[in-house]
mmCIF file of C-alpha atoms in Angstrom:
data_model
loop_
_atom_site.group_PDB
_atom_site.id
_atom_site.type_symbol
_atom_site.label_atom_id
_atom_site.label_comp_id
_atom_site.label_asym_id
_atom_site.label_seq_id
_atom_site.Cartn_x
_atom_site.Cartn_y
_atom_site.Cartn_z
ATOM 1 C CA UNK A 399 -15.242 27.692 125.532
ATOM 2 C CA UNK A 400 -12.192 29.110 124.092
ATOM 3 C CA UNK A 401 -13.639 32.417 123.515
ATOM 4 C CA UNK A 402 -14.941 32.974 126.719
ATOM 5 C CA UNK A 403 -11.660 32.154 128.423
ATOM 6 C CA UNK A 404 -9.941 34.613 125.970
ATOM 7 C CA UNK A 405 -12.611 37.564 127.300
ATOM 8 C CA UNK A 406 -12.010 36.910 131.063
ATOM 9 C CA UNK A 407 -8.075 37.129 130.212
ATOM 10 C CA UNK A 408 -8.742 40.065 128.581
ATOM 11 C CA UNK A 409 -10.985 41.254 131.696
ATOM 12 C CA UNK A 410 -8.329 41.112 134.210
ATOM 13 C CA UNK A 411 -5.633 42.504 132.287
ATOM 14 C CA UNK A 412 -7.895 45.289 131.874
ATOM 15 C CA UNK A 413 -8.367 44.884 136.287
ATOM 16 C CA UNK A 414 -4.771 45.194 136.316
ATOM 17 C CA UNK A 415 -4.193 47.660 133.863
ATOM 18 C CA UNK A 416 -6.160 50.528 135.804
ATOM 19 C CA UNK A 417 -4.497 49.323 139.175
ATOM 20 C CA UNK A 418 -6.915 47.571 141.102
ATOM 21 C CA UNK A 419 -5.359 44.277 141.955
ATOM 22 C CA UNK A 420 -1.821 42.950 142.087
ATOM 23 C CA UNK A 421 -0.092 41.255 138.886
ATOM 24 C CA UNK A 422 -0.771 37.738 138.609
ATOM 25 C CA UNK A 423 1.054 35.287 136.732
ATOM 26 C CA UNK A 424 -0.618 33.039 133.966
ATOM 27 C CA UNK A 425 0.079 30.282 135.532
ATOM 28 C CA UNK A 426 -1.846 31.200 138.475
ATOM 29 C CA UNK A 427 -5.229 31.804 136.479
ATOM 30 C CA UNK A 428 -8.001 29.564 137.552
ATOM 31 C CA UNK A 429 -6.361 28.503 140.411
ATOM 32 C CA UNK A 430 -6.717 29.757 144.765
ATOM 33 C CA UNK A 431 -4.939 33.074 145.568
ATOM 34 C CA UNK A 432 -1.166 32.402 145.350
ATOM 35 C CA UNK A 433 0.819 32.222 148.887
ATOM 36 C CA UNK A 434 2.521 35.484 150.399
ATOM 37 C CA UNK A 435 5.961 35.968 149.600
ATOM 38 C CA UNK A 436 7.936 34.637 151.800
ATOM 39 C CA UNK A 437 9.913 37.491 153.836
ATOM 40 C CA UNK A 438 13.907 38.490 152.654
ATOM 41 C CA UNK A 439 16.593 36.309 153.887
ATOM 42 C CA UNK A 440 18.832 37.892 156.207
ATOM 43 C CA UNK A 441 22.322 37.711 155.157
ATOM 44 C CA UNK A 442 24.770 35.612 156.973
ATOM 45 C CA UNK A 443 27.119 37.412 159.492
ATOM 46 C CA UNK A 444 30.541 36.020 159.616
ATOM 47 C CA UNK A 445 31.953 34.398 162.918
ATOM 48 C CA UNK A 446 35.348 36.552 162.841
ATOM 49 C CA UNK A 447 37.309 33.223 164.187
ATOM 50 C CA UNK A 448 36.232 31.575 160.850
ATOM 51 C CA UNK A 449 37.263 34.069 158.533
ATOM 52 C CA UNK A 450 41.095 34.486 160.715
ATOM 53 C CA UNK A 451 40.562 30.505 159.516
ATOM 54 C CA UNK A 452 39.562 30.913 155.828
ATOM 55 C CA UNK A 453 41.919 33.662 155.023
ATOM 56 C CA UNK A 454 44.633 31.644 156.802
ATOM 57 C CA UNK A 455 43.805 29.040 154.031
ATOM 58 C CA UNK A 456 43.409 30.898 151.354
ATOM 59 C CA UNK A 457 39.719 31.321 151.029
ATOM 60 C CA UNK A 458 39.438 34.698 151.519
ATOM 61 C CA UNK A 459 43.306 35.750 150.655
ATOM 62 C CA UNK A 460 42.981 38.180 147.943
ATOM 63 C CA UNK A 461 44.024 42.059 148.260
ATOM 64 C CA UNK A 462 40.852 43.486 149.489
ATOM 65 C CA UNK A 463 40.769 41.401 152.281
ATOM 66 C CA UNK A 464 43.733 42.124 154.039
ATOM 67 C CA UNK A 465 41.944 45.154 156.155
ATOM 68 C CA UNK A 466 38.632 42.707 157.081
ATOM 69 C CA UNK A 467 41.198 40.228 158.062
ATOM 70 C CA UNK A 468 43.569 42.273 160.400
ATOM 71 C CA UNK A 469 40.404 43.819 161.644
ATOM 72 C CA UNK A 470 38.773 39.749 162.451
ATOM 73 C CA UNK A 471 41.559 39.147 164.021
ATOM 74 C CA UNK A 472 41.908 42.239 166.398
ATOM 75 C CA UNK A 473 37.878 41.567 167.019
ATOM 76 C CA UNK A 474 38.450 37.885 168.268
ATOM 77 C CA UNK A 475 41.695 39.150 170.966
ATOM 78 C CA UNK A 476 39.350 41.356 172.124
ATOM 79 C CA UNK A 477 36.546 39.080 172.865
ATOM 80 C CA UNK A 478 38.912 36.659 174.082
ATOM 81 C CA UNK A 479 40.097 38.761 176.329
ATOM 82 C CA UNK A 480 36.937 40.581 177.508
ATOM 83 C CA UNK A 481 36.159 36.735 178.633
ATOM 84 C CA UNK A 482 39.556 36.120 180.399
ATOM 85 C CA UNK A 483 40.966 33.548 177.927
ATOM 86 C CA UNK A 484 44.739 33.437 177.412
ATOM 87 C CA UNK A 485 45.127 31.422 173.727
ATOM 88 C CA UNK A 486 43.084 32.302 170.142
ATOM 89 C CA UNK A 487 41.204 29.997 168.281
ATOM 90 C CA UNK A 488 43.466 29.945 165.742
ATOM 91 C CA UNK A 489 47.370 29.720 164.893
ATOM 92 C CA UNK A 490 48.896 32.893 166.314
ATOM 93 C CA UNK A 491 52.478 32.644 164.391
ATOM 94 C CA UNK A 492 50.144 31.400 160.876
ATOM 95 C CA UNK A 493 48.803 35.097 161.484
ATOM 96 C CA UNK A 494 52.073 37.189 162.365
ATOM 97 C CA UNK A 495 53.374 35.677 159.229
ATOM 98 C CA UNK A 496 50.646 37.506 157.499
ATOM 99 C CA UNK A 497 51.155 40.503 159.326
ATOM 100 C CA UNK A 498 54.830 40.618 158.337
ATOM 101 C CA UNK A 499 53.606 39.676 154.499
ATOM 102 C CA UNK A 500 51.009 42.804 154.866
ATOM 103 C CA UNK A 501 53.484 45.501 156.279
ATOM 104 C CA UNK A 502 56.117 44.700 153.720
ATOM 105 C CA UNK A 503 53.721 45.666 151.273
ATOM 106 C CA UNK A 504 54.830 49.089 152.033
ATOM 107 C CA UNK A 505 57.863 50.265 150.866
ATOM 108 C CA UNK A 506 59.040 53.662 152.075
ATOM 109 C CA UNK A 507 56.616 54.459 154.711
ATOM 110 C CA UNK A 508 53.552 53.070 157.200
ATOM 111 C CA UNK A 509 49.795 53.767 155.507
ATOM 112 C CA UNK A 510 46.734 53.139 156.854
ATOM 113 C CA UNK A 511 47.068 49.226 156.072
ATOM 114 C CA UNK A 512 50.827 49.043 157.961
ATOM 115 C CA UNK A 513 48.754 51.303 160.919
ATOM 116 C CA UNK A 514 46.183 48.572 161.405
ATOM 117 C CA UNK A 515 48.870 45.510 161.261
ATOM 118 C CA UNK A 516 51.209 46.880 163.931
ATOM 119 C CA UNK A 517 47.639 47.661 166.278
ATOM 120 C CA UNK A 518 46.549 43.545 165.505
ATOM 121 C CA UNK A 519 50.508 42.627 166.311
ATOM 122 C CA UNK A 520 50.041 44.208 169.572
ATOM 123 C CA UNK A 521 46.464 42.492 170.081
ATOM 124 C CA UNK A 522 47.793 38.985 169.160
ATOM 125 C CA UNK A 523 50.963 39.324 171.530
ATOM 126 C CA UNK A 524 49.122 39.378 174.899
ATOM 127 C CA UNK A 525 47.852 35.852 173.834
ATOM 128 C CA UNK A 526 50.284 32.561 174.371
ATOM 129 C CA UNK A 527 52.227 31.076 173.265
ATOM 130 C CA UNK A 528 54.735 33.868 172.352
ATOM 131 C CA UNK A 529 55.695 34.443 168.582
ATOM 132 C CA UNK A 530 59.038 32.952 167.358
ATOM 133 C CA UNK A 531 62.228 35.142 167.805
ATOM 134 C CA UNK A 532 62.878 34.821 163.904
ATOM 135 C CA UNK A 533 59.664 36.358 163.498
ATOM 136 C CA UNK A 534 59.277 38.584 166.133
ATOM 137 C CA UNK A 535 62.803 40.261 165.171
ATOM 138 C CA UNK A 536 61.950 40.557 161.311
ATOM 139 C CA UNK A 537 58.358 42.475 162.191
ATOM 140 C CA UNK A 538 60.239 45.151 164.596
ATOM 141 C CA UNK A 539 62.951 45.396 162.003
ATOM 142 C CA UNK A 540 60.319 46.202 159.268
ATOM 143 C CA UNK A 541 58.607 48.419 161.326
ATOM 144 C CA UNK A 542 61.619 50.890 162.489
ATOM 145 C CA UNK A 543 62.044 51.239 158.468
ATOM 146 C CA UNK A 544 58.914 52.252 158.198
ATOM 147 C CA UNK A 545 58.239 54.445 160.944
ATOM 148 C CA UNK A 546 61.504 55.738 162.366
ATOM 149 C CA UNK A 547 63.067 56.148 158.538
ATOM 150 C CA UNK A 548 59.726 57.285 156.889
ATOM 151 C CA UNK A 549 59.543 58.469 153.752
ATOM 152 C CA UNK A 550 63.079 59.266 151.921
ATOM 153 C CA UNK A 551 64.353 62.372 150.852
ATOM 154 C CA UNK A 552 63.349 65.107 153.508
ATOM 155 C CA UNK A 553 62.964 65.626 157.538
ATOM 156 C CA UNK A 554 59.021 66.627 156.636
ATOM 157 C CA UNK A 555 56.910 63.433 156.208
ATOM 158 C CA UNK A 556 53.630 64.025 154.211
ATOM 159 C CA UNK A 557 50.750 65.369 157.210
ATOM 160 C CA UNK A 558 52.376 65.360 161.115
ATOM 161 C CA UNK A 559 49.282 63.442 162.372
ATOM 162 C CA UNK A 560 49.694 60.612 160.132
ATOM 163 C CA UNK A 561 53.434 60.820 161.231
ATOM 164 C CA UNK A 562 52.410 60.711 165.032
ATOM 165 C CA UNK A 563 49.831 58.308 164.596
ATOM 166 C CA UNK A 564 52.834 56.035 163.343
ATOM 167 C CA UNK A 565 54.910 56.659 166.028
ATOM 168 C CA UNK A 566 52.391 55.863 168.596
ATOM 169 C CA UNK A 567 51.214 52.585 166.763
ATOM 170 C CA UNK A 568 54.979 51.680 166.517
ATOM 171 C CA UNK A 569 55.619 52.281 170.506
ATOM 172 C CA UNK A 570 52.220 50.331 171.515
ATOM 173 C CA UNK A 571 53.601 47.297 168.987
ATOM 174 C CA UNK A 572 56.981 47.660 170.780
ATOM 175 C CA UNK A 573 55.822 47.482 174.159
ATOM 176 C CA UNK A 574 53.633 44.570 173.760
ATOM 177 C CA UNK A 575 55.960 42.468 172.041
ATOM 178 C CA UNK A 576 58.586 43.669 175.025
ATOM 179 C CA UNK A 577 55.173 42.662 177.590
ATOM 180 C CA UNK A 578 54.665 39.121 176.065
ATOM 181 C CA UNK A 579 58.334 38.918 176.341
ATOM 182 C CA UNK A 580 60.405 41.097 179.107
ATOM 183 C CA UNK A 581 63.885 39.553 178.863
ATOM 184 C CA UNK A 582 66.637 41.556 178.940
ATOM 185 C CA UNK A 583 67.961 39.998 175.102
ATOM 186 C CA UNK A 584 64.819 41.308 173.673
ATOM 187 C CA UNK A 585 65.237 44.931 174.990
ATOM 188 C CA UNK A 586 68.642 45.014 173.998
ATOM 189 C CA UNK A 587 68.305 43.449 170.849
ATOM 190 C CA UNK A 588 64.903 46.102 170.128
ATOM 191 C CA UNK A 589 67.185 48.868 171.223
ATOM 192 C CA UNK A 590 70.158 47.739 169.178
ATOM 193 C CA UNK A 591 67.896 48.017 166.256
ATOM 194 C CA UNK A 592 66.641 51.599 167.295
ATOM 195 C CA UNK A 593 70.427 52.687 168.042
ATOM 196 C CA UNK A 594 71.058 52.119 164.126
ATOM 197 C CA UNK A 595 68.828 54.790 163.052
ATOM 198 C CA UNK A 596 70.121 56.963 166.069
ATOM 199 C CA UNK A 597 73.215 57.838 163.642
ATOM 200 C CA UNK A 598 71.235 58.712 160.575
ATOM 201 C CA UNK A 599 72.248 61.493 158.188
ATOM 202 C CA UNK A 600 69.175 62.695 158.954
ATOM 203 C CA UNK A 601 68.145 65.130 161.800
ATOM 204 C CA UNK A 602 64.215 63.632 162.158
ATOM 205 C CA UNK A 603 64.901 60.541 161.667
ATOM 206 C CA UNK A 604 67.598 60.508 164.675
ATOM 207 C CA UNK A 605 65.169 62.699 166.568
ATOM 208 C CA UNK A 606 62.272 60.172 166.498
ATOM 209 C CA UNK A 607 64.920 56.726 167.190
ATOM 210 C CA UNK A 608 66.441 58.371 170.391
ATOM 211 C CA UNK A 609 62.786 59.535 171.306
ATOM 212 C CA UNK A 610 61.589 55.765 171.207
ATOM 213 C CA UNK A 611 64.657 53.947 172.676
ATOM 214 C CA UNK A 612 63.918 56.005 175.597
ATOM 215 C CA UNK A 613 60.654 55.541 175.652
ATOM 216 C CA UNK A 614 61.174 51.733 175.300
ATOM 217 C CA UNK A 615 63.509 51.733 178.761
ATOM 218 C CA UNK A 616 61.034 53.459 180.558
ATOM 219 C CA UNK A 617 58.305 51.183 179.429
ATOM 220 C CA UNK A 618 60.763 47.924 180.410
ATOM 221 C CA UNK A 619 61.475 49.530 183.852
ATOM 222 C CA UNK A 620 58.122 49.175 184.600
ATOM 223 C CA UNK A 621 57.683 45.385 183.977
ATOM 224 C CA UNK A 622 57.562 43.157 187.103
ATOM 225 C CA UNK A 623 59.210 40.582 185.583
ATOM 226 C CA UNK A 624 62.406 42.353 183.248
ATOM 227 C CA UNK A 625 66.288 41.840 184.429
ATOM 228 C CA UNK A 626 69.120 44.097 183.252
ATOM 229 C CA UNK A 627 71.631 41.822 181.354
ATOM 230 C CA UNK A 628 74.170 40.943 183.220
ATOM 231 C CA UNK A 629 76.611 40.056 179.930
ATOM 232 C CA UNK A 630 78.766 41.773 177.150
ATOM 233 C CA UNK A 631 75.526 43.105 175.363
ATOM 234 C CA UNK A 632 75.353 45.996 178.062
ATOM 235 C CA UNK A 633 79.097 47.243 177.186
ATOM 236 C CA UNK A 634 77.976 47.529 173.356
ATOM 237 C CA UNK A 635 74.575 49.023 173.709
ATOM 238 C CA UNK A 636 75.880 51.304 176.051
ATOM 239 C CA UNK A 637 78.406 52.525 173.252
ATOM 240 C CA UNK A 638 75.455 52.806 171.133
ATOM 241 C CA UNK A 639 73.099 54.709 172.930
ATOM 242 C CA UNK A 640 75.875 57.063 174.243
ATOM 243 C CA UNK A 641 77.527 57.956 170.915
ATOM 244 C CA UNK A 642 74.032 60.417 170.445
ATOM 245 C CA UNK A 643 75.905 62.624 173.454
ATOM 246 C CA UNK A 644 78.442 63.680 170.039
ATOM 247 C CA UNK A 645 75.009 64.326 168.037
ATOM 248 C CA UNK A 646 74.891 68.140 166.195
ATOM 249 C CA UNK A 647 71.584 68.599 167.335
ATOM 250 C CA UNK A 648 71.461 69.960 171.241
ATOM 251 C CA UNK A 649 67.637 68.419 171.743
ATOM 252 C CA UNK A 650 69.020 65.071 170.813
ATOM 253 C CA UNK A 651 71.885 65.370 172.998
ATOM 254 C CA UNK A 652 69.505 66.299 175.908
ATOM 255 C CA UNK A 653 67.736 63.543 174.999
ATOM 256 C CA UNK A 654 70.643 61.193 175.063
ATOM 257 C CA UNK A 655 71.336 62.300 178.420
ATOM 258 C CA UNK A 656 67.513 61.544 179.302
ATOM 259 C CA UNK A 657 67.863 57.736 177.836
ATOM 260 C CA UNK A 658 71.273 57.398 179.966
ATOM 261 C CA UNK A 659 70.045 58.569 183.035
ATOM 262 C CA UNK A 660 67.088 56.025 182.704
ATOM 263 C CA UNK A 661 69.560 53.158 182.022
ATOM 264 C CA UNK A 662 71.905 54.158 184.722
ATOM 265 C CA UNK A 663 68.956 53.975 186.942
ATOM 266 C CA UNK A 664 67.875 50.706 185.603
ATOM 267 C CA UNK A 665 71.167 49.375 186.522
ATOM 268 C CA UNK A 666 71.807 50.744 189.705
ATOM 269 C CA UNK A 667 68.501 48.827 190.812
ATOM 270 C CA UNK A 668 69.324 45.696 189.054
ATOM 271 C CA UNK A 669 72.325 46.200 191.634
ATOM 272 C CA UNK A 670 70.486 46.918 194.835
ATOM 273 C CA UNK A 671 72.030 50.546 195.083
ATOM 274 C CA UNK A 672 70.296 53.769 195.255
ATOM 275 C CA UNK A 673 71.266 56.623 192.802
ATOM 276 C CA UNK A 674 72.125 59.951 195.213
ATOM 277 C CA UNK A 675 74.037 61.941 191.993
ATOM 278 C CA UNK A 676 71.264 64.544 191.081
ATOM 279 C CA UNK A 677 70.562 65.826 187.005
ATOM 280 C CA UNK A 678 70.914 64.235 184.196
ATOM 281 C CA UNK A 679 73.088 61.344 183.834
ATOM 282 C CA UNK A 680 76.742 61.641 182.509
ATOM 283 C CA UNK A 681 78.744 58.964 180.944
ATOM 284 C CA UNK A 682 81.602 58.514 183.097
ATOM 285 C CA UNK A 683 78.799 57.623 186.112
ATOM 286 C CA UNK A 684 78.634 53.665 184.598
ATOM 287 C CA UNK A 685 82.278 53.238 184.823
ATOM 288 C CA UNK A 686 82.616 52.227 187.936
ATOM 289 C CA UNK A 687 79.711 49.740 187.525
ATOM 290 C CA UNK A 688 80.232 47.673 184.416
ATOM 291 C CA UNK A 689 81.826 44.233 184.839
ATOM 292 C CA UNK A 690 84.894 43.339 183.480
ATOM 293 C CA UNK A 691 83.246 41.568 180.611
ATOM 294 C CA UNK A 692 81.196 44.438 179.911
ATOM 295 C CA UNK A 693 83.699 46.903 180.054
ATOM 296 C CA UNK A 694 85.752 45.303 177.346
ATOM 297 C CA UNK A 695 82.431 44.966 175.160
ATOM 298 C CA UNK A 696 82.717 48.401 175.388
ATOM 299 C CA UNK A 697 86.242 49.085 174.338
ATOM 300 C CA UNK A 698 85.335 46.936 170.933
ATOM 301 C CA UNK A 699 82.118 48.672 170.742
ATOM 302 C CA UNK A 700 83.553 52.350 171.383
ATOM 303 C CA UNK A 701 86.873 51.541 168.804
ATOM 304 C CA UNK A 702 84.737 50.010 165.971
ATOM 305 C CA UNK A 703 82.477 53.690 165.896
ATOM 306 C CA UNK A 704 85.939 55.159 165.898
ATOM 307 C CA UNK A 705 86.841 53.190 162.969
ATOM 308 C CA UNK A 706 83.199 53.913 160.686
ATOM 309 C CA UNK A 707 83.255 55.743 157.888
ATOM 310 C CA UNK A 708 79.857 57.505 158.087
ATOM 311 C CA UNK A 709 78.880 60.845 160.108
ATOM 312 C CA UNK A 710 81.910 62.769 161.791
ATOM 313 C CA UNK A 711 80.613 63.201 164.860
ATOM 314 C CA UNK A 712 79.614 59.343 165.141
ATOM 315 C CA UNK A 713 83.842 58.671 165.182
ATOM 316 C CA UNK A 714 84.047 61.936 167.407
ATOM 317 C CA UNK A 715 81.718 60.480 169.780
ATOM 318 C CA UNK A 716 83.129 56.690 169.843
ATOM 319 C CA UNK A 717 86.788 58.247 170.660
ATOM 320 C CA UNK A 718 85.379 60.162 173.090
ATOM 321 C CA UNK A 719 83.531 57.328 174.895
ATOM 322 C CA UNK A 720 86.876 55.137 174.565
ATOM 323 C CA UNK A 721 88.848 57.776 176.241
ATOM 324 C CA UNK A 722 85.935 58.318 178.686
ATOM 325 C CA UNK A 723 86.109 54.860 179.981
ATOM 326 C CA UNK A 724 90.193 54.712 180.326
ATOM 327 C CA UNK A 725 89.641 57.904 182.442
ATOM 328 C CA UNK A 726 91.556 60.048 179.988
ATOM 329 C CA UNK A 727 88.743 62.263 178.641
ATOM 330 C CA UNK A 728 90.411 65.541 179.721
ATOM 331 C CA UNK A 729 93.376 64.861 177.183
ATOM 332 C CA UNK A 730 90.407 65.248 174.258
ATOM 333 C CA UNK A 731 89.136 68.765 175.916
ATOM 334 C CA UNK A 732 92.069 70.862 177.010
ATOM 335 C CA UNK A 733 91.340 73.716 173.801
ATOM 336 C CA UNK A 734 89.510 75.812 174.540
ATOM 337 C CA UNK A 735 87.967 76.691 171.327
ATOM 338 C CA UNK A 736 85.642 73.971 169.671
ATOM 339 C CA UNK A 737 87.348 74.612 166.352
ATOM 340 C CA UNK A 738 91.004 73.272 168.312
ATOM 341 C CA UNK A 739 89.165 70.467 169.957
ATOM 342 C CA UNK A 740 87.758 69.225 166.359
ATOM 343 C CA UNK A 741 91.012 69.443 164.837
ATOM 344 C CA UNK A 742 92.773 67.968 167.997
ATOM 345 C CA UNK A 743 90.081 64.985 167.777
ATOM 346 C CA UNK A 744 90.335 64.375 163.876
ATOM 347 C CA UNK A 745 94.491 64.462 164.079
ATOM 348 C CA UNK A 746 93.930 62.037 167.130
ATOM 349 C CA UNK A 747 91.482 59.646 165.325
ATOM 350 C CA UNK A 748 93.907 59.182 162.033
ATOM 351 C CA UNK A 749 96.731 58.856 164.800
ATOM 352 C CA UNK A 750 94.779 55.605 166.321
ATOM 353 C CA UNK A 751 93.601 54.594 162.546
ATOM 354 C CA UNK A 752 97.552 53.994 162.004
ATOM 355 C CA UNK A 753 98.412 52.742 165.183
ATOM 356 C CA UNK A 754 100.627 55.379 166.646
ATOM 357 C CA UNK A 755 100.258 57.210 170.104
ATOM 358 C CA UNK A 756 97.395 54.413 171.295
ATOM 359 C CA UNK A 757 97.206 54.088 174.873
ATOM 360 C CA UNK A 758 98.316 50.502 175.934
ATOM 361 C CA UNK A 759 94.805 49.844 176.990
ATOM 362 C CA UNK A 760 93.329 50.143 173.345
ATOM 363 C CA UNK A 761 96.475 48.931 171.832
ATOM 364 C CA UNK A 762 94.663 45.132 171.410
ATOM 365 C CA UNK A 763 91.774 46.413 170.256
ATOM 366 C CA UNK A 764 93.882 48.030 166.978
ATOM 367 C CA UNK A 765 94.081 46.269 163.572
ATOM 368 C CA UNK A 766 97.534 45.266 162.365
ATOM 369 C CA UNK A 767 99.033 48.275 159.894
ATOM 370 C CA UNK A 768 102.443 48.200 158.013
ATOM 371 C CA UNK A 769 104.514 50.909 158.825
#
């Protein structure tokens, strides 16, 4: 019995051997033709919602992730929003936070990664509830750094399309944040932030942070729902916007003139008045329509540029706006030659830095100096 089993073993094996049957196991010898295979599992596809969820918690958090997470996240607004809903299925300031904690990951300027997390920013902000003003502040703020200031140590960041495909991605995150929340603190405090890199020592990086304040007024003009503020903080950003008029560079001064002329418009129909002056907007057109409140704002504002100690023409361009507004501006531009009008400004700004020859209008505004 034994050796007859042993010979039919040896039979098939020699079947197989030459290829006419499929391999069969030993266990399977004597018994019915095994069962098909059964066919491949598919694998599982993901519901995006559930992996926002499990990253949120930690399940997924680890480096590689980041990307599949941002891009889950900008998947579910979409859908969301394709069917009309106004909320997300999951906690929208949980996420910003780990937008913020993905763009500070870069240090000196926005990659691919930072590119993605500003585009999911703007998804997540035309869904309530708005994100927290703590929050919302500290992404914008991270964002100018990385886009306005780019990469230190030259006006030439590495490849112009990566550079404009920043900027754009910047503006888009700017004007949804300014959409899910139009009021006039917001601009002003967005534009405040943007007016800091308007004075940089360097010529690009001014270039692109007077390109996108203006951009960011025109943008705000256009929302139903924005008001012009009606307090202090229009005397000071108006100081800060207009100190670029001083700039070196003539296409930023043009440019200056652009963003001024869009404000002054702004206010005029936040007042119910039409504009009739034609060209470009000048600075002396707001005096007549800044409150009292706002016109000392911009006295401090104006006297405390006057009083820095960084770029030249950032002091040049405060005393000029202080003079501007007591209706003296004449007294700074009677040389002729721009040499005599530098040298007229700079004996006139050390003149006011000691307290001496100040017009009675400034003379609050002055710190105490012994004589």
């Amino acid at each position: 019995m034994y050796g007859g089993s042993r010979r039919m073993f040896q039979r098939l094996r020699a079947i197989f051997s030459r290829g006419r049957v499929a391999p069969l196991a030993l266990e399977s010898l004597g018994r019915q033709e095994a069962a098909a295979p059964a066919p491949a599992r598919q694998p599982h596809k993901r519901d995006p919602a559930d992996f926002v969820e499990g990253y949120l918690r930690g399940i997924h958090k680890v480096r590689k992730q980041r990307i599949n997470f941002l891009r889950a996240v900008s998947g579910v607004c979409k859908a969301r929003k394709a069917k009309g809903l106004t909320t997300l299925p999951f906690d929208k300031e949980a996420v910003g936070e780990e937008i913020k904690a993905i763009m500070e990951e870069d240090f000196f300027c926005a990659g691919p990664l930072s590119l993605q997390a500003m585009n999911t920013l703007g998804d997540i902000s035309r869904f309530q509830p708005p994100l927290s003003k703590g929050l919302r502040t500290a992404i914008a703020g991270w964002a100018l750094q990385l886009v306005v200031n780019g990469t230190p140590g030259g006006d030439s960041p590495p490849g112009q399309g990566a550079c404009e495909a920043a900027e754009e991605g910047l503006r888009k995150m700017l004007q949804e944040l300014l959409r899910e929340d139009p009021s006039a603190s917001h601009l002003v405090g967005l534009l405040e932030r943007v007016a800091y890199w308007m004075q940089s020592g360097r010529v690009a990086v001014r270039a692109r942070a007077v390109s996108l304040g203006s951009s960011l007024l025109c943008f705000a003009s256009g929302l139903p729902s924005f008001q012009m503020p009606d307090d202090a903080a229009l005397g000071h950003l108006l100081v800060q916007l207009a100190v670029s008029l001083a700039d070196p560079e003539a296409g930023i001064r043009a440019q200056a003139r652009e963003t001024l002329g869009q404000l002054y418009r702004m206010l005029l129909c936040h007042q119910g008045r039409e504009r009739t002056e034609r060209g470009t907007c000048g600075f002396q057109m707001f005096r007549e329509h800044l409150t009292p409140e706002q016109t000392q704002a911009f006295l401090e504002a104006a006297w405390d540029h006057v009083l820095r100690l960084g770029q030249e023409w950032v002091r040049e361009g405060g005393l000029f706006l202080l003079y501007s507004l007591l209706g003296r501006a004449q007294e700074l531009l009677e040389e002729e030659e721009e040499d005599d009008v530098k040298q007229n400004l700079s004996a006139l700004l050390y003149q006011l830095w000691r307290g001496r020859e100040v017009p009675p209008e400034v003379q609050a505004l002055l710190p105490k100096t012994d004589e």
